[in-house]
Short mmCIF file of C-alpha atoms and ligand atoms in Angstrom, two decimals:
data_model
loop_
_atom_site.label_atom_id
_atom_site.label_comp_id
_atom_site.label_asym_id
_atom_site.label_seq_id
_atom_site.Cartn_x
_atom_site.Cartn_y
_atom_site.Cartn_z
CA MET A 1225 93.29 -15.19 -59.53
CA GLU A 1226 93.14 -14.15 -63.20
CA ASN A 1227 94.25 -11.06 -65.09
CA LEU A 1228 96.85 -10.09 -62.51
CA GLN A 1229 98.28 -7.45 -64.87
CA ARG A 1230 95.03 -5.51 -65.39
CA LYS A 1231 94.62 -2.15 -63.59
CA ILE A 1232 90.90 -1.13 -63.38
CA ILE A 1233 89.65 2.05 -61.69
CA HIS A 1234 85.93 2.51 -60.78
CA ILE A 1235 84.91 6.10 -60.09
CA ASP A 1236 81.46 6.72 -58.50
CA MET A 1237 80.44 10.32 -57.49
CA ASP A 1238 79.35 10.95 -53.93
CA CYS A 1239 75.57 11.76 -53.67
CA PHE A 1240 75.73 12.99 -57.17
CA TYR A 1241 72.48 14.89 -57.84
CA ALA A 1242 72.46 16.31 -54.31
CA ALA A 1243 76.15 17.38 -54.48
CA ILE A 1244 75.46 19.32 -57.61
CA GLU A 1245 72.55 21.18 -56.06
CA ILE A 1246 74.68 22.07 -52.97
CA ARG A 1247 77.56 23.13 -55.14
CA ASP A 1248 75.15 25.41 -57.11
CA ASP A 1249 73.67 26.85 -53.72
CA PRO A 1250 76.29 27.08 -51.01
CA SER A 1251 73.56 28.08 -48.52
CA LEU A 1252 72.75 24.40 -48.48
CA ASN A 1253 76.14 23.37 -47.13
CA GLY A 1254 75.99 21.24 -43.91
CA LYS A 1255 72.16 20.83 -44.19
CA PRO A 1256 70.39 17.55 -44.91
CA VAL A 1257 69.46 17.77 -48.59
CA ALA A 1258 67.78 15.42 -50.89
CA VAL A 1259 66.77 15.47 -54.51
CA GLY A 1260 63.36 13.95 -55.68
CA GLY A 1261 59.61 14.24 -55.60
CA ALA A 1262 57.89 16.57 -53.08
CA SER A 1263 56.87 14.96 -49.83
CA ASN A 1264 53.30 16.22 -50.19
CA SER A 1265 52.82 14.64 -53.55
CA ARG A 1266 53.75 10.90 -52.91
CA GLY A 1267 57.18 11.59 -54.35
CA VAL A 1268 60.20 9.41 -54.02
CA LEU A 1269 63.89 10.42 -53.37
CA CYS A 1270 66.53 10.06 -56.15
CA THR A 1271 69.25 10.55 -53.64
CA CYS A 1272 70.25 12.54 -50.49
CA ASN A 1273 73.60 13.84 -49.01
CA TYR A 1274 75.46 12.17 -46.19
CA GLU A 1275 74.08 14.57 -43.61
CA ALA A 1276 70.53 13.22 -44.49
CA ARG A 1277 71.81 9.68 -44.51
CA LYS A 1278 72.59 9.88 -40.75
CA PHE A 1279 68.86 10.01 -40.19
CA GLY A 1280 68.31 6.88 -42.21
CA VAL A 1281 67.13 8.70 -45.30
CA HIS A 1282 68.17 7.00 -48.61
CA SER A 1283 67.63 6.69 -52.28
CA ALA A 1284 64.20 5.44 -53.46
CA MET A 1285 62.64 6.24 -50.09
CA ALA A 1286 59.12 7.81 -50.14
CA SER A 1287 59.81 11.65 -49.61
CA SER A 1288 57.01 11.74 -46.94
CA HIS A 1289 58.82 8.96 -44.94
CA ALA A 1290 62.13 10.73 -45.31
CA LYS A 1291 60.60 13.85 -43.85
CA ARG A 1292 59.31 11.91 -40.87
CA LEU A 1293 62.77 10.66 -40.25
CA CYS A 1294 64.40 13.96 -40.82
CA PRO A 1295 61.99 16.89 -40.56
CA GLU A 1296 64.70 19.42 -41.52
CA LEU A 1297 65.26 17.66 -44.79
CA ILE A 1298 65.35 20.06 -47.74
CA ILE A 1299 63.92 18.23 -50.77
CA LEU A 1300 64.85 19.75 -54.11
CA PRO A 1301 63.20 18.98 -57.48
CA VAL A 1302 65.25 17.02 -60.06
CA SER A 1303 67.18 19.00 -62.69
CA PHE A 1304 68.37 16.41 -65.19
CA ASP A 1305 69.97 18.88 -67.52
CA LYS A 1306 72.29 20.00 -64.84
CA TYR A 1307 73.22 16.43 -63.93
CA ARG A 1308 73.80 15.56 -67.55
CA ALA A 1309 76.16 18.63 -67.89
CA ALA A 1310 78.19 17.58 -64.82
CA SER A 1311 78.23 14.08 -66.07
CA LYS A 1312 79.63 15.12 -69.42
CA ALA A 1313 82.35 17.27 -67.79
CA ILE A 1314 83.42 14.28 -65.62
CA GLN A 1315 83.54 11.91 -68.64
CA ASN A 1316 85.74 14.41 -70.34
CA ILE A 1317 88.08 14.39 -67.30
CA PHE A 1318 88.26 10.58 -67.49
CA LYS A 1319 89.43 10.86 -71.06
CA HIS A 1320 92.59 12.59 -69.98
CA TYR A 1321 93.64 9.29 -68.31
CA THR A 1322 92.56 6.57 -70.70
CA ASP A 1323 90.64 5.76 -73.89
CA LYS A 1324 89.44 2.48 -72.31
CA LEU A 1325 86.52 4.05 -70.53
CA GLU A 1326 83.10 2.45 -69.80
CA PRO A 1327 80.47 4.94 -68.34
CA LEU A 1328 77.78 2.98 -66.41
CA SER A 1329 75.45 5.74 -65.61
CA LEU A 1330 75.65 9.52 -65.25
CA ASP A 1331 77.78 9.35 -62.11
CA GLU A 1332 80.02 6.24 -62.58
CA ALA A 1333 82.55 4.80 -64.88
CA PHE A 1334 85.18 2.02 -65.27
CA LEU A 1335 88.65 3.05 -66.53
CA ASP A 1336 91.23 0.54 -67.66
CA VAL A 1337 94.56 2.13 -67.01
CA SER A 1338 96.67 -1.01 -67.48
CA HIS A 1339 98.76 0.61 -70.22
CA SER A 1340 98.96 4.10 -68.81
CA THR A 1341 102.31 5.55 -68.21
CA LEU A 1342 100.86 8.46 -66.15
CA HIS A 1343 101.97 8.66 -62.50
CA ASP A 1344 104.55 6.02 -63.15
CA GLY A 1345 101.77 3.68 -64.14
CA SER A 1346 100.35 3.58 -60.53
CA ALA A 1347 96.56 3.06 -60.77
CA THR A 1348 96.18 4.32 -57.11
CA ARG A 1349 97.92 7.50 -57.95
CA ILE A 1350 95.95 7.96 -61.22
CA ALA A 1351 92.71 7.46 -59.16
CA THR A 1352 93.83 10.17 -56.70
CA ALA A 1353 94.75 12.42 -59.57
CA ILE A 1354 91.23 11.80 -61.28
CA ARG A 1355 89.40 12.59 -58.05
CA SER A 1356 91.41 15.80 -57.53
CA GLU A 1357 90.82 16.92 -61.02
CA ILE A 1358 87.11 16.41 -60.63
CA PHE A 1359 87.16 18.45 -57.52
CA GLU A 1360 89.18 21.22 -58.88
CA LYS A 1361 87.21 21.59 -62.21
CA GLU A 1362 83.76 20.61 -61.16
CA LYS A 1363 83.81 21.14 -57.33
CA LEU A 1364 82.33 17.71 -56.95
CA VAL A 1365 83.49 14.85 -54.75
CA ALA A 1366 84.11 11.29 -56.12
CA SER A 1367 85.26 8.04 -54.68
CA ALA A 1368 87.35 5.44 -56.46
CA GLY A 1369 87.97 1.80 -56.32
CA VAL A 1370 91.19 0.33 -57.73
CA SER A 1371 91.68 -3.41 -58.61
CA PHE A 1372 92.55 -5.89 -61.20
CA ASN A 1373 88.94 -6.44 -62.53
CA LYS A 1374 85.55 -4.68 -62.82
CA LEU A 1375 83.89 -6.61 -60.02
CA LEU A 1376 86.53 -5.83 -57.33
CA ALA A 1377 87.07 -2.15 -58.47
CA LYS A 1378 83.33 -1.59 -58.13
CA VAL A 1379 83.16 -3.17 -54.64
CA ALA A 1380 86.26 -1.07 -53.73
CA SER A 1381 84.81 2.25 -54.75
CA ASP A 1382 82.05 1.74 -52.31
CA TRP A 1383 84.43 0.83 -49.45
CA ASN A 1384 85.62 4.19 -48.31
CA LYS A 1385 82.69 6.41 -49.36
CA PRO A 1386 82.42 9.38 -49.31
CA ASN A 1387 85.47 11.04 -50.64
CA GLY A 1388 87.66 8.06 -50.34
CA GLN A 1389 89.37 5.36 -52.31
CA PHE A 1390 90.30 1.76 -51.74
CA VAL A 1391 92.74 -0.75 -53.43
CA ILE A 1392 92.26 -4.40 -53.65
CA THR A 1393 95.43 -6.11 -54.93
CA PRO A 1394 95.77 -9.59 -56.28
CA ARG A 1395 97.53 -10.34 -52.97
CA SER A 1396 94.81 -8.87 -50.79
CA ALA A 1397 91.81 -10.11 -52.74
CA GLN A 1398 91.59 -13.55 -51.29
CA GLN A 1399 91.39 -12.38 -47.69
CA PHE A 1400 89.07 -9.49 -48.66
CA MET A 1401 86.62 -11.76 -50.37
CA ILE A 1402 86.40 -14.23 -47.47
CA ASN A 1403 84.96 -11.46 -45.22
CA LEU A 1404 82.93 -9.61 -47.90
CA PRO A 1405 79.20 -9.63 -47.06
CA VAL A 1406 77.27 -11.17 -50.01
CA LYS A 1407 75.07 -8.13 -50.00
CA LYS A 1408 78.00 -6.14 -51.54
CA LEU A 1409 77.86 -8.30 -54.65
CA PHE A 1410 76.04 -7.05 -57.72
CA GLY A 1411 72.55 -8.40 -58.00
CA VAL A 1412 72.30 -9.51 -54.39
CA GLY A 1413 69.29 -7.65 -53.14
CA LYS A 1414 67.07 -8.29 -50.26
CA VAL A 1415 65.45 -11.48 -51.80
CA THR A 1416 68.76 -13.24 -52.79
CA ALA A 1417 70.33 -12.18 -49.42
CA LYS A 1418 67.42 -13.84 -47.61
CA LYS A 1419 67.73 -17.04 -49.72
CA LEU A 1420 71.42 -17.07 -48.95
CA SER A 1421 71.11 -16.29 -45.20
CA ASP A 1422 68.45 -19.22 -45.02
CA LYS A 1423 71.40 -21.46 -45.80
CA ASN A 1424 73.66 -19.58 -43.38
CA ILE A 1425 75.57 -17.87 -46.27
CA LEU A 1426 76.35 -14.43 -45.15
CA THR A 1427 79.85 -13.77 -46.61
CA CYS A 1428 81.61 -14.64 -49.79
CA GLY A 1429 83.77 -16.95 -47.53
CA ASP A 1430 80.50 -18.85 -46.77
CA ILE A 1431 79.76 -19.24 -50.60
CA GLN A 1432 83.42 -20.52 -50.98
CA LYS A 1433 82.47 -23.56 -48.70
CA TYR A 1434 80.25 -24.75 -51.55
CA SER A 1435 81.41 -26.12 -54.94
CA ALA A 1436 80.27 -24.41 -58.10
CA HIS A 1437 78.18 -27.53 -58.72
CA GLU A 1438 76.47 -27.24 -55.31
CA MET A 1439 75.87 -23.49 -55.82
CA LEU A 1440 74.21 -24.42 -59.28
CA ASP A 1441 71.99 -27.00 -57.65
CA LEU A 1442 70.88 -24.70 -54.90
CA PHE A 1443 70.36 -21.36 -56.75
CA GLY A 1444 70.30 -22.16 -60.50
CA ASN A 1445 72.56 -20.39 -63.02
CA TYR A 1446 72.86 -17.45 -60.67
CA GLY A 1447 74.35 -19.73 -58.10
CA LYS A 1448 77.16 -20.35 -60.47
CA GLN A 1449 77.90 -16.65 -60.93
CA LEU A 1450 77.71 -16.09 -57.22
CA HIS A 1451 80.44 -18.73 -56.83
CA ASP A 1452 82.60 -16.89 -59.36
CA MET A 1453 81.98 -13.54 -57.74
CA ALA A 1454 82.69 -15.03 -54.30
CA TYR A 1455 86.22 -15.72 -55.58
CA GLY A 1456 86.50 -12.27 -57.07
CA ILE A 1457 86.66 -13.72 -60.54
CA ASP A 1458 85.60 -11.40 -63.28
CA ASN A 1459 87.09 -11.53 -66.89
CA ARG A 1460 84.95 -8.91 -68.41
CA GLU A 1461 86.77 -6.15 -70.47
CA VAL A 1462 86.27 -2.52 -69.80
CA SER A 1463 84.27 -1.88 -72.99
CA ASN A 1464 83.86 1.65 -74.60
CA SER A 1465 81.10 0.39 -76.78
CA HIS A 1466 78.62 0.00 -73.83
CA ILE A 1467 75.36 -1.43 -75.05
CA ARG A 1468 72.26 -0.76 -73.05
CA LYS A 1469 70.18 -3.82 -72.21
CA SER A 1470 66.90 -2.06 -71.32
CA LEU A 1471 65.12 1.28 -71.01
CA SER A 1472 62.20 2.18 -68.89
CA VAL A 1473 60.06 5.04 -67.72
CA GLU A 1474 57.53 5.15 -64.93
CA GLU A 1475 55.06 7.41 -63.25
CA THR A 1476 53.81 7.42 -59.74
CA PHE A 1477 50.23 8.79 -59.54
CA SER A 1478 49.32 11.57 -57.27
CA SER A 1479 46.66 9.29 -55.77
CA ASP A 1480 46.07 5.51 -56.21
CA ILE A 1481 43.78 4.73 -59.03
CA SER A 1482 41.64 1.68 -59.80
CA SER A 1483 42.98 -0.29 -62.84
CA ASN A 1484 39.79 0.37 -64.82
CA GLN A 1485 39.89 4.13 -64.16
CA ILE A 1486 43.27 4.97 -65.38
CA PRO A 1487 42.89 7.86 -67.74
CA ASP A 1488 44.06 7.36 -71.36
CA TYR A 1489 46.49 10.15 -71.21
CA ILE A 1490 48.55 8.35 -68.62
CA PHE A 1491 49.12 5.41 -71.11
CA SER A 1492 49.91 7.77 -73.99
CA ASP A 1493 52.20 10.03 -71.88
CA LEU A 1494 54.26 7.01 -70.78
CA PHE A 1495 54.55 5.78 -74.36
CA GLU A 1496 55.51 9.22 -75.57
CA GLU A 1497 58.25 9.55 -72.92
CA LEU A 1498 59.62 6.07 -73.61
CA ASN A 1499 59.70 7.07 -77.36
CA LYS A 1500 61.45 10.25 -76.52
CA ARG A 1501 64.04 8.46 -74.53
CA LEU A 1502 64.49 5.69 -77.10
CA ARG A 1503 65.11 8.31 -79.91
CA LYS A 1504 68.07 9.76 -77.78
CA LEU A 1505 69.89 6.34 -77.58
CA LYS A 1506 72.64 5.93 -80.04
CA HIS A 1507 72.87 2.23 -80.61
CA GLU A 1508 69.64 0.72 -79.56
CA LYS A 1509 66.90 1.35 -82.00
CA LYS A 1510 63.28 0.29 -82.08
CA GLU A 1511 64.07 -2.56 -84.45
CA ASN A 1512 66.38 -3.89 -81.88
CA ILE A 1513 63.70 -4.32 -79.20
CA LYS A 1514 63.55 -7.87 -77.76
CA SER A 1515 60.52 -7.47 -75.48
CA ILE A 1516 58.22 -4.93 -74.07
CA ASN A 1517 57.00 -4.76 -70.44
CA VAL A 1518 54.60 -3.01 -68.19
CA LYS A 1519 55.36 -2.54 -64.49
CA ILE A 1520 52.67 -2.06 -61.91
CA LYS A 1521 53.11 -1.06 -58.37
CA PHE A 1522 49.95 -1.51 -56.29
CA GLU A 1523 48.66 0.49 -53.39
CA ASP A 1524 50.18 -2.09 -50.96
CA PHE A 1525 53.61 -1.55 -52.68
CA THR A 1526 53.68 -5.05 -54.26
CA THR A 1527 55.05 -4.96 -57.74
CA THR A 1528 54.38 -6.91 -60.84
CA THR A 1529 55.99 -6.73 -64.27
CA ILE A 1530 54.30 -8.20 -67.33
CA GLN A 1531 56.59 -8.87 -70.20
CA SER A 1532 55.97 -9.95 -73.76
CA SER A 1533 58.45 -10.98 -76.41
CA ASN A 1534 55.84 -11.43 -79.10
CA SER A 1535 54.23 -7.93 -79.09
CA LEU A 1536 54.92 -5.17 -81.65
CA TYR A 1537 56.38 -1.96 -80.19
CA SER A 1538 53.27 0.24 -80.15
CA ALA A 1539 51.14 2.21 -77.74
CA GLN A 1540 48.23 -0.33 -78.23
CA SER A 1541 50.63 -3.24 -77.34
CA PHE A 1542 51.55 -1.75 -74.00
CA VAL A 1543 47.74 -1.08 -73.11
CA HIS A 1544 46.85 -4.54 -74.36
CA LEU A 1545 49.51 -6.09 -72.10
CA PHE A 1546 48.26 -4.18 -69.22
CA ARG A 1547 44.50 -4.98 -69.78
CA THR A 1548 45.03 -8.64 -70.52
CA ARG A 1549 46.71 -9.34 -67.13
CA ILE A 1550 45.11 -6.68 -64.85
CA THR A 1551 41.45 -7.57 -65.25
CA ASN A 1552 40.02 -6.83 -61.83
CA ALA A 1553 40.05 -3.56 -59.78
CA GLU A 1554 40.51 -5.25 -56.39
CA LYS A 1555 43.80 -3.43 -55.67
CA LYS A 1556 44.38 0.22 -56.67
CA ILE A 1557 47.52 1.14 -58.62
CA ARG A 1558 50.08 3.45 -57.36
CA LEU A 1559 52.70 3.39 -60.16
CA LEU A 1560 52.75 2.43 -63.84
CA GLY A 1561 55.81 1.90 -65.78
CA TYR A 1562 56.66 1.02 -69.47
CA GLY A 1563 59.89 -0.61 -70.54
CA VAL A 1564 61.72 -2.46 -73.33
CA THR A 1565 64.62 -4.79 -73.46
CA PHE A 1566 67.10 -4.97 -76.41
CA HIS A 1567 68.79 -7.77 -78.33
CA ILE A 1568 72.42 -7.83 -77.36
CA PRO A 1569 74.76 -9.00 -80.17
CA ASN A 1570 77.04 -12.05 -79.44
CA GLU A 1571 75.98 -12.11 -75.81
CA LYS A 1572 77.21 -14.90 -73.55
CA PRO A 1573 74.77 -15.90 -70.92
CA HIS A 1574 77.14 -15.30 -68.00
CA GLN A 1575 78.29 -11.91 -69.29
CA LYS A 1576 74.74 -10.85 -69.81
CA GLN A 1577 73.74 -11.51 -66.11
CA LEU A 1578 76.64 -9.76 -64.74
CA SER A 1579 76.40 -6.70 -66.84
CA LEU A 1580 72.68 -6.44 -66.33
CA ASP A 1581 73.24 -6.26 -62.67
CA LEU A 1582 76.19 -3.87 -62.97
CA ASN A 1583 74.51 -1.36 -65.16
CA ASN A 1584 71.03 -1.44 -63.56
CA PRO A 1585 69.91 1.26 -66.00
CA ASN A 1586 66.22 1.05 -65.11
CA GLN A 1587 66.28 2.63 -61.73
CA LYS A 1588 68.50 5.52 -62.31
CA ASP A 1589 66.87 6.38 -65.52
CA SER A 1590 63.23 6.11 -64.51
CA LEU A 1591 61.04 9.28 -64.71
CA THR A 1592 60.23 9.26 -61.08
CA CYS A 1593 63.71 8.12 -59.92
P1 TTP B 2945 74.29 6.38 -56.80
O1 TTP B 2945 75.68 6.40 -57.24
O2 TTP B 2945 73.75 5.10 -56.50
O3 TTP B 2945 74.08 7.24 -55.47
P2 TTP B 2945 74.69 8.68 -55.21
O4 TTP B 2945 75.79 9.12 -56.19
O5 TTP B 2945 73.57 9.60 -54.99
O6 TTP B 2945 75.34 8.38 -53.75
P3 TTP B 2945 76.62 7.58 -53.38
O7 TTP B 2945 77.20 7.15 -54.73
O8 TTP B 2945 77.57 8.54 -52.65
O9 TTP B 2945 76.15 6.46 -52.48
O10 TTP B 2945 73.43 7.06 -57.97
C1 TTP B 2945 73.93 8.20 -58.71
C2 TTP B 2945 72.60 9.05 -59.03
O11 TTP B 2945 71.59 8.31 -59.59
C3 TTP B 2945 71.97 9.63 -57.71
O12 TTP B 2945 72.63 10.89 -57.40
C4 TTP B 2945 70.58 9.86 -58.14
C5 TTP B 2945 70.34 8.82 -59.12
N1 TTP B 2945 69.57 7.69 -58.58
C6 TTP B 2945 68.16 7.69 -58.73
O13 TTP B 2945 67.59 8.55 -59.31
N2 TTP B 2945 67.48 6.71 -58.07
C7 TTP B 2945 68.05 5.76 -57.33
O14 TTP B 2945 67.36 4.88 -56.79
C8 TTP B 2945 69.43 5.70 -57.22
C9 TTP B 2945 70.22 4.62 -56.38
C10 TTP B 2945 70.20 6.70 -57.81
MG1 MG B 2946 77.33 7.80 -56.70
#
């Protein structure tokens, strides 16, 4: 495998938003706790602690459903300011260990410690030290993955969650990949997993039975990427100058609305929120917008996204995009979202897909979680 010499750590905080809430209110300790929209207002959960997960509760679940699974569940409102402050504190801790640092979201980051002399240059011991420092200073628990590339470090950080770490060495990688379920790879959601399982492909070892060409024929460009991932190949650098690929905001209505009855203020509020978020970004400016999109979730939970690369970025363009495609009122609408994608300088197609999957900024940053 490539890059034997690199030492990459992926840190991911455990049940991040919920952990912060519990830290700040110790009476919540040991109870099932979630953060998100209220269960009587069609809200959705951002996350929940591991006590709640025992009941089958998870991120992005409707709060009302979560309450049915776990009637004792305490659902707290979202306090982004607190989460941002904790995130900043954690990022500052990472800087004690390396300058080559790539935050992926508020609660996770890649660190390249290949050239560190700390802890005798042992990435495993550096990862342990980072987790201890986070706990001592922030009273929050993190998990870590250690490996020789980003793909494997990220898979590894999920392996011993919560409060654990896992190392994939060049020597163990081959065996590890053979048994790794495809669902653990970035970008393999339910739909891709189903397509793969229809061909009896359940593990990375199953993918390895196909040549790169066969995977390309079967699944298009993504098939080739899956083939690389199945062998644990990932040459991407840990990059400090992380550039965002997209930004989106969304709102779940308090009750479903017919498409022709959506009040104007909903469109203008969404545009204003997107604008506000856009202003906060460092690198990605309005002039760098590649396309705009409108996401619609219907009452039956089916979702459609309408995208345009030819529209100006304006409030009218979003409304126009919505109106040109949603012309009948046959299905009511549950959620509306506005989003943009950005031009990425010098982007290679393969890197693009991988980093899109990795960063998945839309979901974590959306207004309704
Ligand atoms: P995750 O790291 O995916 O989840 P987590 O930290 O809550 O739990 P764990 O890593 O232990 O599995 O996401 C980090 C935060 O991002 C999470 O605390 C809340 C937010 N988030 C959402 O708002 N919506 C989502 O759908 C997801 C997955 C996360
Ligand atoms: Mg996390």
